[in-house]
Amino acid sequence: MKTIKMCKIALLIAISMGVIACGSDGKDGVDGADGQAGTPGLPGAPGADAAAPTVSASTMTNVEFINHIVADGMVTVEFGITNESGYAITGLTDASVYLAAKTENGMQRSRDGSVGGNATVGGSSPTTGASLTLLDNGNYQLVAPMAGVQADTEALIRLQVGGGDIAKSPYMLIAKPEMMHTSTTETCYACHVDYAESDLKHAGYVALNTDGEVDFVGGCMVCHNNVPRDIAADGTSLNTGGYAKNTMQMLGHINHQNFEKDFEPANCYTCHAEPVMNTSLAGNGCADCHNTSSSSSYAQVISNSNSSEFDAREFHLNKSGLETLQAMRVSYTAETTAPQKNDAGVWCTTMSLFDVSSGTKTQVNIGALYNKDGDTSGATNVVGKPIVYAGAYLHGYYNESIVGRFAGHGSNEVKTDNADGSRTHCFPSPSSGFDQASIMATARISLSYPGWVQDDGKTSMSFTAYSDAVDQTTGAVVKYERRLAVTSDSCTTCHNSETNYHKNGAYNDGGDDCVACHNNGQDRSAANSAPGFGPMVHSMHWGVGSALSGAKTDADGNKIANSATELSAVNCVSCHADGVDLNAIPNQYIRAKAFNNGDQTKMASPITANCFACHNGDQALNHMELNGGEISAEKGSGNDGTWFTQPTGESCATCHAEGRSFGIEKYHKFER
C-alpha cells in the first residue's frame, strides 16, 4: 500500500468535492474582493482557507510521517493520517511506537525496557505516561516514555496507529540506522515475494518505510534483534537481553540451511547483498553456525583480518569451494553439431568442449581428459582426467518442441574421439516413429573438480549443448528454438551451489539444460507425478511430487515435503517474472505418466498437465476434463509418429489466459 503524501491530500479533497480550480480557459479565476465572501477553494477567495471536511472512521488508514525527537527517557512522534479517500481523520485514540536501539552488540530491544522500549496509547494495555494529542485536522503528536532511551540513542523506530472505527495502519519504520543489516528486501523477496500477503508467521508485521515501500528486514529486526532474549535455566524468559528468542541472524542462518536440493548456505551472496564485515567469531551471526571452541582456524583468519577489507561472503565462497565452481561455470562451453548421416547412412553428432576462460575459445581434448567409460571405481576424480561423462542423444523435434528420444545410449552406439579433441557419437539403431519430426541432438559433458565426490553420480559440473534440427525430408537445417517461460535466474536463486541435480543439467538459465531429458516427449519419472519439464517442476515443488520425492525424512523415517512448500505456491513471479501467456503454449500433446500399469503410450494436454501438478484434486481434474483437458489419454501406440502432431481439445486459455474473466493473474501473483 502506497503512503499518500500530505501535499496530495488537498487535491484529493478538492476532487471529491467537485471543486474546479481554474477558469474556462485554464487560467486562474479572478481574485475575490477583500472582505467579501468568496467561493471556498477558488484562487484569491477569502474562503480558500476554510477547513476541509474530516472523518472519524476509515477502512484504510494512510500515515504521513512528519518528524520525531528522541530525548532522555522520551520519544515524540508527529504524523498525519487520512482515510482511503484522502480525508483527514480526527478522533484517533490508539497508537503504538517501538524502538530498538543500536548498541555495541547490534540492534537491541529488551522486554523489560532496559534497552530500547515501546509505548502504547489506547488499547487494552496503555503505557503509563504516554499521550496522543490532536494538533490540527489529521495531525497528531504521540509522546512515548521509554526509560532505556537516551537523547543520543541511534535507533530503529516503528509506528502503528488505528483501532476501533479507524482501521489499523501498516507498520511504518520512521527511523533506521545506516548499515544495520546486510541482507535486503530484494534478496528475501526473491523467494518470499510478498510476505505480507502470505499465510506465513507474522505476515501482518511486515513494515513499510516512510515512502510506502516494503522494508522487510528492517521491520523484522524491530523484534528479532541482533541480541536474543535471555532465558533462565528452567526455560522461562528473563525479559532481558533482546526481545525475541530467535535473533534475525539465527532465522537467516539456521532456518535457511536445509533446503531440498543443491542449496549451499555458505553462498552468503544469496542473501547478503552488502559486504559482511564481522571480525569476531563470537560476534553476531558467526556463532550461529560455528562453535567457537572448534573453529580456531576460522577465528584466526578473521582475527588477523582488517575489518574494512575482510568480507565474510568472499571467505565462505572460497572456503566452501563455491568459488572454484563459479569459475568453472563461466570457463567452459559445450557445442554439438546438427545430426547428419555418415557414409554408412547412420545418424551422428559431434560434440566439443571449449575453454573460454581467457576470452577466446580453446578446444578441450575430450578423449585425452576422459575418465574412461564405465570406470566408476574411484570415489574421486582421476588425476588429470576431469571429464567424468560425455554423452549425446538424438531427439525428434516438432513445432518447436522436443517430442521424444530418437536415439541414445545403446549397446551398438559408436563413439569416436577425433584428432581435434571433439567426440563423434553415431547411432546405428534409432527408434521408429519419428518420420514426421525433424532430428536434433543434445550433448552433455560433465567435469569433476577438486574435492569432487561421485556421490552416486549426482554431483559434478555439467555443460549441455543443443544443436539445430535437420528436416528429414528436405535436409534443411531448422533452427532449434524452445519457448522458455521462466527467467534466467529462476532456479539459481535457491539452487545456488552451481552443481547439478542428478548430473543431467545445470540450474542456470532457468534450468534450460534439464530439458534435454525432461521434455515433452519423454516422461521422466518425477516421483510418478507429472510429465514434461513444467509439470514436473510444479509438482516437485508444490504438488504430489513434493510429498513423494522422499529426498528428506524426519527422525521417524517419514518423508518430508520439498522445502518450497513452505512458500506460497501462488507466487508464480518467483519463476515467471514476465507472466505466463497461455495462448502461446503449443496445442499439442506431451507424454504422461500412466497411473496404474506404467504404460508409456499415455498423453496429456499441456496446460492441464501443468495445472494438475498443483491443482490435483478430483474437483479440479473434473473441471479440466469438462473443458477438454486430459492427463492420461491414449493417443498412440508408443512412438508411432503421429501422437505429437495431434491437437488437443483443451480450452483453458479461453477463460484463464491473462486478461480474461478468470485469468490466472487474478489468482496467482505475477508481479512484485
XYZ file of C-alpha atoms in Angstrom:
672
model
C 0.000 0.000 0.000
C 1.476 3.350 -1.039
C 1.525 6.111 1.564
C -0.381 9.208 0.404
C 1.717 12.332 0.775
C 0.162 15.243 2.694
C 0.767 17.592 -0.248
C -1.599 15.420 -2.298
C -4.423 15.397 0.219
C -5.767 18.853 -0.688
C -6.049 17.800 -4.297
C -7.870 14.619 -3.346
C -10.309 16.560 -1.199
C -10.896 19.153 -3.921
C -11.627 16.470 -6.469
C -14.018 14.674 -4.142
C -15.946 17.949 -3.550
C -16.208 18.652 -7.269
C -14.310 21.920 -6.904
C -12.727 23.312 -10.068
C -9.581 25.355 -9.522
C -9.258 27.124 -12.859
C -11.270 29.232 -15.295
C -12.814 28.112 -18.566
C -9.609 28.901 -20.442
C -7.463 27.017 -17.944
C -6.199 30.225 -16.254
C -6.650 31.301 -12.636
C -10.024 32.812 -11.817
C -10.441 36.448 -10.826
C -9.403 37.248 -7.282
C -12.261 37.899 -4.927
C -12.608 41.367 -3.425
C -11.101 41.840 0.020
C -13.564 41.456 2.818
C -16.237 39.918 0.621
C -17.451 36.396 0.721
C -15.781 34.204 -1.858
C -16.270 30.736 -3.154
C -14.255 28.322 -0.995
C -11.406 26.809 -2.913
C -11.224 29.404 -5.742
C -7.927 31.323 -6.047
C -7.937 34.539 -4.117
C -11.220 33.871 -2.315
C -11.164 34.614 1.410
C -12.842 31.261 1.971
C -9.957 29.381 0.409
C -8.528 28.545 3.821
C -11.767 27.122 5.131
C -11.343 23.834 6.970
C -11.573 20.789 4.745
C -14.021 18.070 5.791
C -12.747 15.426 8.196
C -13.825 11.905 9.079
C -13.696 9.862 12.260
C -13.590 6.388 10.689
C -11.701 4.604 7.918
C -11.388 1.270 6.166
C -7.792 2.164 5.268
C -5.517 4.448 7.229
C -2.666 6.239 5.462
C 0.113 7.663 7.615
C 2.256 10.656 6.695
C 5.314 10.857 8.943
C 6.258 14.439 9.884
C 9.109 14.189 12.401
C 10.336 12.567 15.587
C 12.535 13.537 18.540
C 14.484 11.152 20.787
C 15.202 12.634 24.203
C 16.294 11.193 27.534
C 13.547 8.767 28.534
C 11.158 10.020 25.874
C 10.291 9.626 22.189
C 7.988 12.130 20.477
C 6.471 11.457 17.056
C 4.382 13.755 14.852
C 2.344 12.352 11.994
C -0.763 12.928 9.924
C -3.407 10.387 8.955
C -6.014 10.216 6.183
C -8.637 7.696 5.194
C -8.962 5.726 1.958
C -10.378 8.814 0.174
C -7.697 11.212 1.390
C -9.813 12.918 4.099
C -8.086 13.863 7.348
C -9.036 11.620 10.278
C -9.952 13.007 13.702
C -10.727 11.092 16.852
C -7.679 8.812 16.830
C -7.239 7.179 20.243
C -4.844 4.299 19.501
C -1.168 4.425 18.543
C 1.996 2.444 19.322
C 5.694 3.096 18.878
C 8.567 0.601 19.195
C 12.285 1.404 19.450
C 15.255 -0.934 19.006
C 18.498 0.767 19.972
C 21.783 0.430 18.131
C 24.265 -0.908 20.691
C 27.768 -2.381 20.554
C 26.042 -5.766 20.176
C 23.883 -4.611 17.283
C 20.193 -3.742 17.333
C 18.568 -4.498 20.693
C 15.204 -4.055 22.417
C 14.629 -5.821 25.725
C 11.210 -6.757 27.019
C 11.852 -5.118 30.413
C 12.645 -1.783 28.764
C 16.236 -1.639 29.959
C 17.369 -1.297 26.336
C 15.134 0.359 23.755
C 11.448 0.157 24.508
C 7.867 0.549 23.352
C 4.799 2.527 24.361
C 1.090 2.346 23.554
C -1.793 4.794 23.801
C -5.248 3.227 23.901
C -5.865 -0.465 23.511
C -6.130 -2.941 26.353
C -2.706 -2.210 27.897
C -1.893 1.512 27.602
C 1.524 2.727 28.752
C 1.555 4.956 31.811
C 2.502 8.497 30.837
C 2.005 8.002 27.091
C -0.237 10.530 25.342
C -1.755 11.237 21.934
C -2.714 14.816 21.053
C -4.610 16.133 18.010
C -2.624 19.168 16.803
C -4.901 20.084 13.878
C -7.073 18.208 11.420
C -5.477 14.822 10.958
C -2.116 15.730 12.538
C -1.136 14.201 15.866
C 1.643 14.184 18.431
C 2.478 10.916 20.191
C 4.550 11.213 23.365
C 6.050 7.873 24.430
C 8.023 7.477 27.682
C 10.914 4.985 27.364
C 13.248 4.778 30.348
C 16.009 2.951 28.452
C 16.376 5.648 25.785
C 18.884 8.478 25.771
C 18.974 11.613 23.628
C 21.905 10.279 21.595
C 20.360 6.838 21.044
C 20.566 5.789 17.415
C 17.552 3.607 16.828
C 15.198 1.693 14.605
C 11.714 3.083 15.300
C 8.405 1.567 14.188
C 4.990 3.265 14.333
C 1.453 1.940 14.013
C -1.813 3.816 14.538
C -5.503 2.969 14.491
C -8.062 0.894 16.303
C -11.839 0.668 16.629
C -13.588 2.529 13.797
C -10.237 3.718 12.485
C -8.507 0.914 10.596
C -5.066 -0.021 11.809
C -2.319 1.291 9.568
C 0.530 -0.867 8.321
C 3.627 -0.795 10.486
C 5.881 2.065 9.410
C 9.626 2.456 10.018
C 10.158 6.132 10.743
C 13.866 5.891 11.634
C 16.576 3.428 10.698
C 20.362 3.498 11.304
C 22.704 3.043 8.372
C 24.192 -0.419 7.715
C 22.183 -2.154 10.437
C 21.798 -5.238 8.237
C 23.408 -6.559 5.061
C 20.571 -8.621 3.633
C 17.832 -6.797 1.741
C 14.124 -6.881 0.984
C 15.000 -7.831 -2.588
C 17.067 -10.885 -1.612
C 14.398 -12.086 0.820
C 11.582 -11.431 -1.620
C 13.317 -13.404 -4.359
C 11.650 -16.360 -2.616
C 9.139 -14.849 -0.202
C 7.869 -12.411 -2.873
C 5.197 -10.616 -0.822
C 5.389 -11.858 2.741
C 2.613 -9.543 3.924
C 0.062 -11.322 1.719
C 1.173 -14.832 2.675
C -0.109 -17.113 5.417
C 3.358 -17.416 6.949
C 4.122 -16.490 10.536
C 3.972 -12.788 11.434
C 2.896 -11.765 7.916
C 0.975 -8.856 9.444
C 4.171 -7.383 10.888
C 5.733 -6.523 7.531
C 6.677 -2.846 7.701
C 6.840 -0.001 5.198
C 9.307 2.866 5.135
C 8.187 6.488 5.032
C 7.927 6.323 1.230
C 5.440 3.477 1.456
C 7.940 0.844 0.291
C 8.374 -2.519 1.998
C 11.377 -2.760 4.334
C 11.179 -6.449 5.130
C 14.398 -6.988 7.088
C 14.180 -3.705 8.986
C 10.623 -4.479 10.038
C 11.587 -7.932 11.306
C 14.504 -6.564 13.312
C 12.281 -4.390 15.484
C 11.535 -7.606 17.394
C 14.062 -10.125 16.079
C 17.071 -8.040 17.067
C 20.750 -8.974 16.965
C 20.563 -9.890 20.659
C 18.443 -12.857 21.811
C 16.135 -12.744 24.816
C 17.741 -14.116 27.988
C 16.282 -17.445 29.098
C 16.622 -18.895 32.579
C 17.851 -22.448 33.221
C 14.285 -23.655 33.663
C 13.333 -22.297 30.239
C 11.436 -19.243 31.449
C 12.046 -15.806 29.967
C 14.017 -13.266 31.974
C 12.724 -10.443 29.698
C 16.269 -9.109 29.470
C 18.727 -9.106 26.587
C 16.752 -8.863 23.351
C 13.051 -9.086 22.564
C 12.796 -12.453 20.779
C 14.424 -15.830 21.391
C 15.445 -16.063 17.741
C 17.674 -13.287 16.502
C 17.395 -12.154 12.905
C 20.698 -13.785 12.027
C 19.540 -17.095 13.561
C 16.393 -17.008 11.432
C 18.530 -16.421 8.375
C 21.383 -18.811 9.102
C 19.721 -21.733 10.881
C 16.291 -21.783 9.227
C 17.765 -21.494 5.743
C 20.369 -24.251 5.808
C 18.465 -27.374 4.877
C 16.732 -26.752 1.590
C 15.799 -29.724 -0.533
C 18.361 -29.800 -3.316
C 21.635 -28.089 -4.152
C 21.383 -25.118 -1.831
C 24.691 -24.138 -0.268
C 24.335 -21.978 2.884
C 27.970 -20.939 2.540
C 26.984 -18.986 -0.571
C 26.352 -15.896 1.538
C 25.815 -13.719 -1.539
C 22.382 -15.321 -1.951
C 21.023 -13.283 0.958
C 23.705 -10.744 1.854
C 23.639 -8.113 -0.861
C 26.078 -5.954 1.130
C 29.518 -6.956 2.498
C 29.534 -8.778 5.834
C 32.415 -7.435 7.924
C 32.330 -9.437 11.174
C 35.766 -9.674 12.792
C 34.889 -11.723 15.876
C 33.820 -15.345 15.897
C 31.674 -14.547 18.915
C 30.060 -11.688 17.007
C 26.583 -11.576 15.566
C 25.964 -14.380 13.125
C 29.196 -16.375 13.344
C 28.332 -18.372 16.475
C 25.027 -19.444 14.894
C 26.960 -21.881 12.720
C 30.460 -22.037 14.240
C 31.315 -23.474 17.639
C 33.849 -21.010 18.990
C 35.947 -23.756 20.615
C 36.198 -25.891 17.477
C 36.665 -23.167 14.887
C 40.073 -21.868 15.887
C 41.326 -21.727 12.299
C 38.358 -19.625 11.271
C 38.796 -17.431 14.340
C 42.457 -16.923 13.444
C 41.551 -15.844 9.920
C 39.085 -13.198 10.982
C 41.152 -12.009 13.939
C 44.053 -11.331 11.562
C 41.864 -9.569 9.034
C 41.308 -5.893 8.561
C 37.660 -5.119 9.325
C 37.494 -2.678 6.421
C 38.712 -5.287 3.931
C 37.584 -8.698 5.181
C 34.299 -9.678 3.517
C 32.908 -12.830 5.148
C 30.927 -13.604 1.991
C 34.073 -13.952 -0.088
C 35.785 -16.049 2.589
C 32.888 -18.521 2.764
C 32.658 -18.757 -1.014
C 36.334 -19.690 -1.225
C 36.365 -21.961 1.827
C 33.370 -23.983 0.589
C 34.812 -24.459 -2.889
C 31.998 -22.482 -4.498
C 34.456 -20.008 -5.943
C 36.036 -22.854 -7.923
C 32.635 -23.975 -9.192
C 31.651 -20.463 -10.215
C 34.930 -20.043 -12.085
C 34.377 -23.359 -13.864
C 30.824 -22.421 -14.825
C 31.969 -19.396 -16.823
C 35.176 -21.022 -18.112
C 33.662 -23.702 -20.353
C 31.017 -24.039 -23.010
C 29.810 -27.088 -24.923
C 28.600 -27.440 -28.500
C 27.308 -30.264 -30.678
C 26.632 -30.394 -34.400
C 23.295 -30.810 -36.117
C 22.711 -34.520 -36.820
C 23.960 -35.817 -40.137
C 24.292 -39.234 -41.722
C 27.742 -40.748 -42.255
C 28.797 -42.780 -45.297
C 27.020 -45.819 -43.875
C 23.747 -43.910 -43.575
C 23.929 -43.745 -39.775
C 22.863 -40.614 -37.877
C 25.744 -38.955 -35.975
C 26.510 -35.813 -33.979
C 29.886 -34.412 -32.939
C 30.308 -32.739 -29.520
C 33.011 -30.298 -28.482
C 34.074 -28.658 -25.233
C 35.758 -25.245 -25.242
C 37.762 -23.415 -22.598
C 36.729 -19.742 -22.752
C 38.402 -18.584 -19.535
C 40.950 -16.470 -21.442
C 38.317 -14.757 -23.575
C 38.976 -16.936 -26.614
C 37.603 -20.403 -27.460
C 40.232 -23.072 -26.972
C 39.096 -26.607 -27.759
C 39.479 -29.153 -24.971
C 40.549 -32.675 -25.921
C 37.672 -34.790 -24.621
C 39.374 -38.123 -25.302
C 42.611 -37.169 -23.573
C 40.859 -35.850 -20.459
C 38.160 -38.506 -20.221
C 37.785 -40.891 -17.281
C 37.206 -43.964 -19.436
C 33.681 -45.270 -19.961
C 32.420 -47.493 -17.198
C 35.171 -46.620 -14.731
C 33.272 -45.737 -11.559
C 35.650 -47.427 -9.148
C 37.232 -44.248 -7.869
C 35.384 -42.105 -5.352
C 37.261 -39.026 -6.529
C 38.209 -37.806 -9.959
C 41.074 -39.428 -11.838
C 44.043 -37.056 -11.653
C 44.465 -35.267 -14.959
C 41.206 -36.639 -16.358
C 38.445 -34.379 -15.076
C 35.790 -35.311 -17.671
C 33.612 -37.928 -15.969
C 30.808 -38.044 -18.522
C 30.392 -37.241 -22.205
C 27.170 -38.420 -23.805
C 24.886 -37.475 -26.680
C 21.305 -38.149 -27.730
C 19.215 -37.567 -30.821
C 15.653 -36.278 -30.484
C 12.554 -35.762 -32.542
C 11.777 -32.052 -32.910
C 8.338 -30.817 -33.974
C 6.609 -27.429 -33.676
C 9.456 -26.024 -31.522
C 9.133 -28.933 -29.123
C 11.307 -31.948 -28.300
C 8.896 -34.841 -28.830
C 10.974 -37.874 -27.908
C 14.332 -39.593 -27.922
C 15.153 -40.713 -31.442
C 18.438 -42.357 -30.448
C 20.643 -42.615 -27.375
C 22.939 -44.866 -25.401
C 22.832 -48.446 -26.578
C 24.988 -51.494 -26.990
C 25.825 -50.565 -30.549
C 26.427 -46.843 -30.077
C 29.712 -45.861 -31.731
C 31.910 -43.210 -30.113
C 34.973 -41.831 -31.844
C 37.487 -39.392 -30.349
C 38.737 -37.078 -33.094
C 42.181 -35.527 -33.507
C 40.871 -32.011 -32.804
C 39.576 -33.095 -29.389
C 35.923 -33.460 -30.368
C 33.940 -36.673 -29.956
C 31.527 -38.133 -32.524
C 28.551 -40.270 -31.459
C 26.790 -42.429 -34.074
C 23.576 -44.386 -33.545
C 23.020 -47.370 -35.867
C 19.695 -48.352 -34.242
C 17.435 -45.297 -33.840
C 13.845 -45.562 -32.644
C 10.978 -45.690 -35.111
C 8.017 -43.345 -35.212
C 9.733 -40.025 -35.892
C 9.148 -39.785 -39.638
C 7.142 -36.570 -39.263
C 9.685 -34.901 -36.984
C 12.989 -33.193 -37.617
C 16.049 -34.601 -35.850
C 18.211 -32.653 -33.384
C 20.960 -33.521 -30.919
C 21.831 -32.778 -27.323
C 25.180 -33.414 -25.666
C 26.251 -33.299 -22.053
C 29.808 -33.095 -20.773
C 30.421 -33.324 -17.011
C 33.609 -32.271 -15.235
C 34.859 -33.178 -11.795
C 36.608 -30.619 -9.629
C 38.970 -30.587 -6.629
C 37.319 -32.381 -3.752
C 34.663 -33.839 -6.050
C 32.991 -36.986 -4.755
C 30.956 -39.104 -7.108
C 28.080 -39.461 -4.626
C 26.275 -41.978 -6.797
C 26.813 -39.793 -9.840
C 24.718 -36.923 -8.522
C 27.258 -34.121 -8.304
C 29.515 -32.729 -10.990
C 29.762 -29.679 -13.195
C 27.733 -30.336 -16.347
C 27.552 -28.432 -19.622
C 24.710 -29.175 -22.030
C 24.612 -28.312 -25.712
C 21.646 -28.219 -28.100
C 22.053 -28.494 -31.855
C 19.826 -27.170 -34.584
C 17.496 -29.709 -36.180
C 17.527 -31.315 -39.617
C 14.382 -31.773 -41.677
C 14.439 -35.445 -42.655
C 12.626 -34.791 -45.920
C 14.493 -31.788 -47.307
C 17.738 -31.952 -45.353
C 17.317 -28.292 -44.461
C 18.656 -27.123 -41.104
C 15.887 -25.945 -38.774
C 16.920 -23.525 -36.002
C 16.349 -25.044 -32.567
C 14.066 -22.825 -30.540
C 12.082 -23.541 -27.432
C 9.649 -21.351 -25.568
C 11.070 -20.616 -22.100
C 8.550 -19.110 -19.709
C 10.944 -18.566 -16.792
C 13.763 -16.091 -16.240
C 17.475 -16.873 -16.373
C 17.896 -16.829 -12.583
C 14.629 -18.522 -11.653
C 16.346 -21.672 -10.409
C 19.687 -20.330 -9.193
C 18.033 -18.004 -6.684
C 17.531 -21.064 -4.466
C 19.707 -23.728 -6.118
C 22.840 -21.657 -5.658
C 25.602 -24.265 -5.447
C 26.498 -24.372 -9.181
C 26.204 -28.178 -9.106
C 23.508 -30.199 -10.830
C 20.553 -32.304 -9.827
C 21.483 -35.922 -10.706
C 24.055 -34.655 -13.200
C 21.694 -34.196 -16.118
C 21.727 -30.430 -16.295
C 22.639 -27.171 -14.658
C 20.148 -24.917 -12.920
C 21.484 -21.938 -14.858
C 19.335 -20.170 -17.444
C 16.098 -21.223 -15.817
C 17.055 -24.897 -15.858
C 17.265 -24.909 -19.648
C 19.804 -27.769 -19.581
C 17.240 -30.031 -17.886
C 15.048 -30.012 -20.990
C 17.467 -32.387 -22.744
C 15.812 -35.157 -20.729
C 12.748 -33.543 -19.165
C 10.933 -32.583 -22.339
C 7.507 -33.013 -23.898
C 8.382 -36.348 -25.464
C 9.959 -38.110 -22.517
C 8.014 -38.915 -19.416
C 10.669 -38.834 -16.762
C 9.573 -40.409 -13.501
C 9.461 -37.274 -11.298
C 8.161 -39.451 -8.462
C 5.403 -40.579 -10.837
C 3.911 -37.132 -10.520
C 3.924 -35.371 -13.849
C 5.221 -35.365 -17.428
C 7.500 -32.819 -19.025
C 9.610 -30.047 -17.541
C 6.952 -27.538 -16.444
C 4.572 -30.033 -14.822
C 7.495 -31.766 -13.123
C 8.828 -28.523 -11.628
C 5.380 -27.513 -10.364
C 4.737 -30.917 -8.856
C 8.150 -31.424 -7.262
C 7.940 -28.044 -5.545
C 4.269 -27.807 -4.541
C 2.346 -30.842 -5.766
C 2.212 -34.568 -5.270
C 5.827 -34.947 -6.379
C 6.971 -32.977 -3.343
C 5.371 -35.430 -0.945
C 6.580 -38.432 -2.931
C 10.151 -37.340 -3.533
C 11.478 -38.876 -0.320
C 14.614 -36.791 -0.572
C 14.336 -35.891 3.120
C 12.948 -37.835 6.059
C 12.261 -36.963 9.675
C 13.562 -38.806 12.747
C 10.905 -41.483 12.301
C 11.714 -42.037 8.649
C 8.645 -40.233 7.330
C 9.056 -38.326 4.088
C 9.332 -34.567 4.366
C 7.854 -32.396 1.629
C 10.044 -30.213 -0.524
C 11.134 -27.004 1.229
C 9.378 -24.909 -1.400
C 6.017 -25.982 0.030
C 6.745 -23.576 2.885
C 6.494 -20.740 0.373
C 3.285 -19.599 -1.266
C 2.676 -21.585 -4.457
C 0.611 -18.723 -5.894
C 3.704 -16.507 -6.022
C 4.434 -17.571 -9.592
C 6.510 -14.430 -10.128
C 9.380 -16.173 -8.312
C 9.990 -18.069 -11.552
C 7.660 -16.463 -14.107
C 8.767 -12.860 -13.754
C 7.288 -11.937 -17.122
C 3.972 -13.717 -16.605
C 2.633 -16.733 -18.467
C 0.876 -16.496 -21.823
C -1.458 -19.493 -22.030
C -2.232 -18.620 -25.642
C 1.435 -19.126 -26.539
C 1.546 -22.727 -25.311
C 1.618 -25.056 -28.349
C -1.581 -27.048 -28.681
C -0.018 -30.490 -28.856
C 0.168 -33.476 -26.542
C 3.023 -34.253 -24.176
C 3.942 -37.597 -22.663
C 2.091 -38.536 -19.481
C 2.720 -40.977 -16.673
C 0.171 -43.804 -16.671
C -1.028 -44.039 -13.092
C -1.532 -47.775 -12.830
C 0.340 -50.012 -15.237
C 3.253 -47.862 -16.363
C 2.001 -47.879 -19.948
C 4.177 -45.470 -21.919
C 1.541 -44.666 -24.541
C -0.356 -42.154 -22.399
C -0.547 -38.456 -23.291
C -1.620 -35.227 -21.576
C -2.771 -31.860 -22.851
C -0.094 -29.297 -21.884
C -1.952 -26.677 -19.811
C -3.863 -29.338 -17.913
C -0.629 -31.202 -17.177
C 0.910 -28.064 -15.663
C -2.142 -27.028 -13.647
C -2.894 -30.538 -12.406
C 0.601 -30.748 -10.928
C -0.628 -28.470 -8.116
C -4.419 -28.495 -8.530
C -4.643 -32.268 -8.283
C -7.976 -32.744 -6.502
C -10.887 -34.611 -8.067
C -12.964 -31.455 -8.421
C -10.168 -29.586 -10.191
C -9.485 -32.504 -12.515
C -13.168 -32.819 -13.338
C -13.260 -29.127 -14.301
C -10.232 -29.539 -16.564
C -11.646 -32.633 -18.255
C -15.033 -30.994 -18.829
C -13.181 -28.310 -20.775
C -11.198 -30.696 -22.940
C -8.164 -31.293 -20.735
C -6.522 -34.705 -20.482
C -3.877 -36.139 -18.156
C -3.781 -39.783 -19.195
C -5.221 -40.188 -22.694
C -4.484 -42.947 -25.174
C -3.215 -41.149 -28.266
C -0.918 -43.593 -29.957
C 0.995 -46.798 -29.578
C 4.357 -45.618 -28.320
C 6.424 -43.647 -30.830
C 4.081 -44.245 -33.755
C 4.965 -40.906 -35.292
C 1.540 -39.291 -35.043
C 0.752 -38.523 -31.416
C 2.783 -35.290 -31.365
C 1.006 -33.995 -34.476
C -2.491 -34.240 -32.973
C -4.061 -31.099 -31.460
C -5.677 -31.341 -28.042
C -9.201 -30.319 -27.141
C -8.409 -28.293 -24.026
C -9.840 -24.774 -23.939
C -8.177 -23.493 -20.763
C -6.889 -20.249 -22.324
C -10.421 -19.175 -23.252
C -11.167 -18.269 -19.647
C -7.811 -18.416 -17.891
C -5.381 -16.519 -20.144
C -4.171 -13.251 -18.625
C -6.754 -10.500 -19.012
C -9.681 -12.910 -19.326
C -12.606 -13.085 -16.909
C -10.902 -15.793 -14.832
C -7.325 -15.026 -15.860
C -4.616 -16.799 -13.924
C -3.183 -13.469 -12.786
C -6.300 -12.954 -10.671
C -5.419 -15.999 -8.554
C -1.634 -16.161 -8.922
C 0.918 -13.411 -8.384
C 2.913 -12.446 -11.473
C 4.114 -9.029 -10.287
C 6.390 -7.983 -7.442
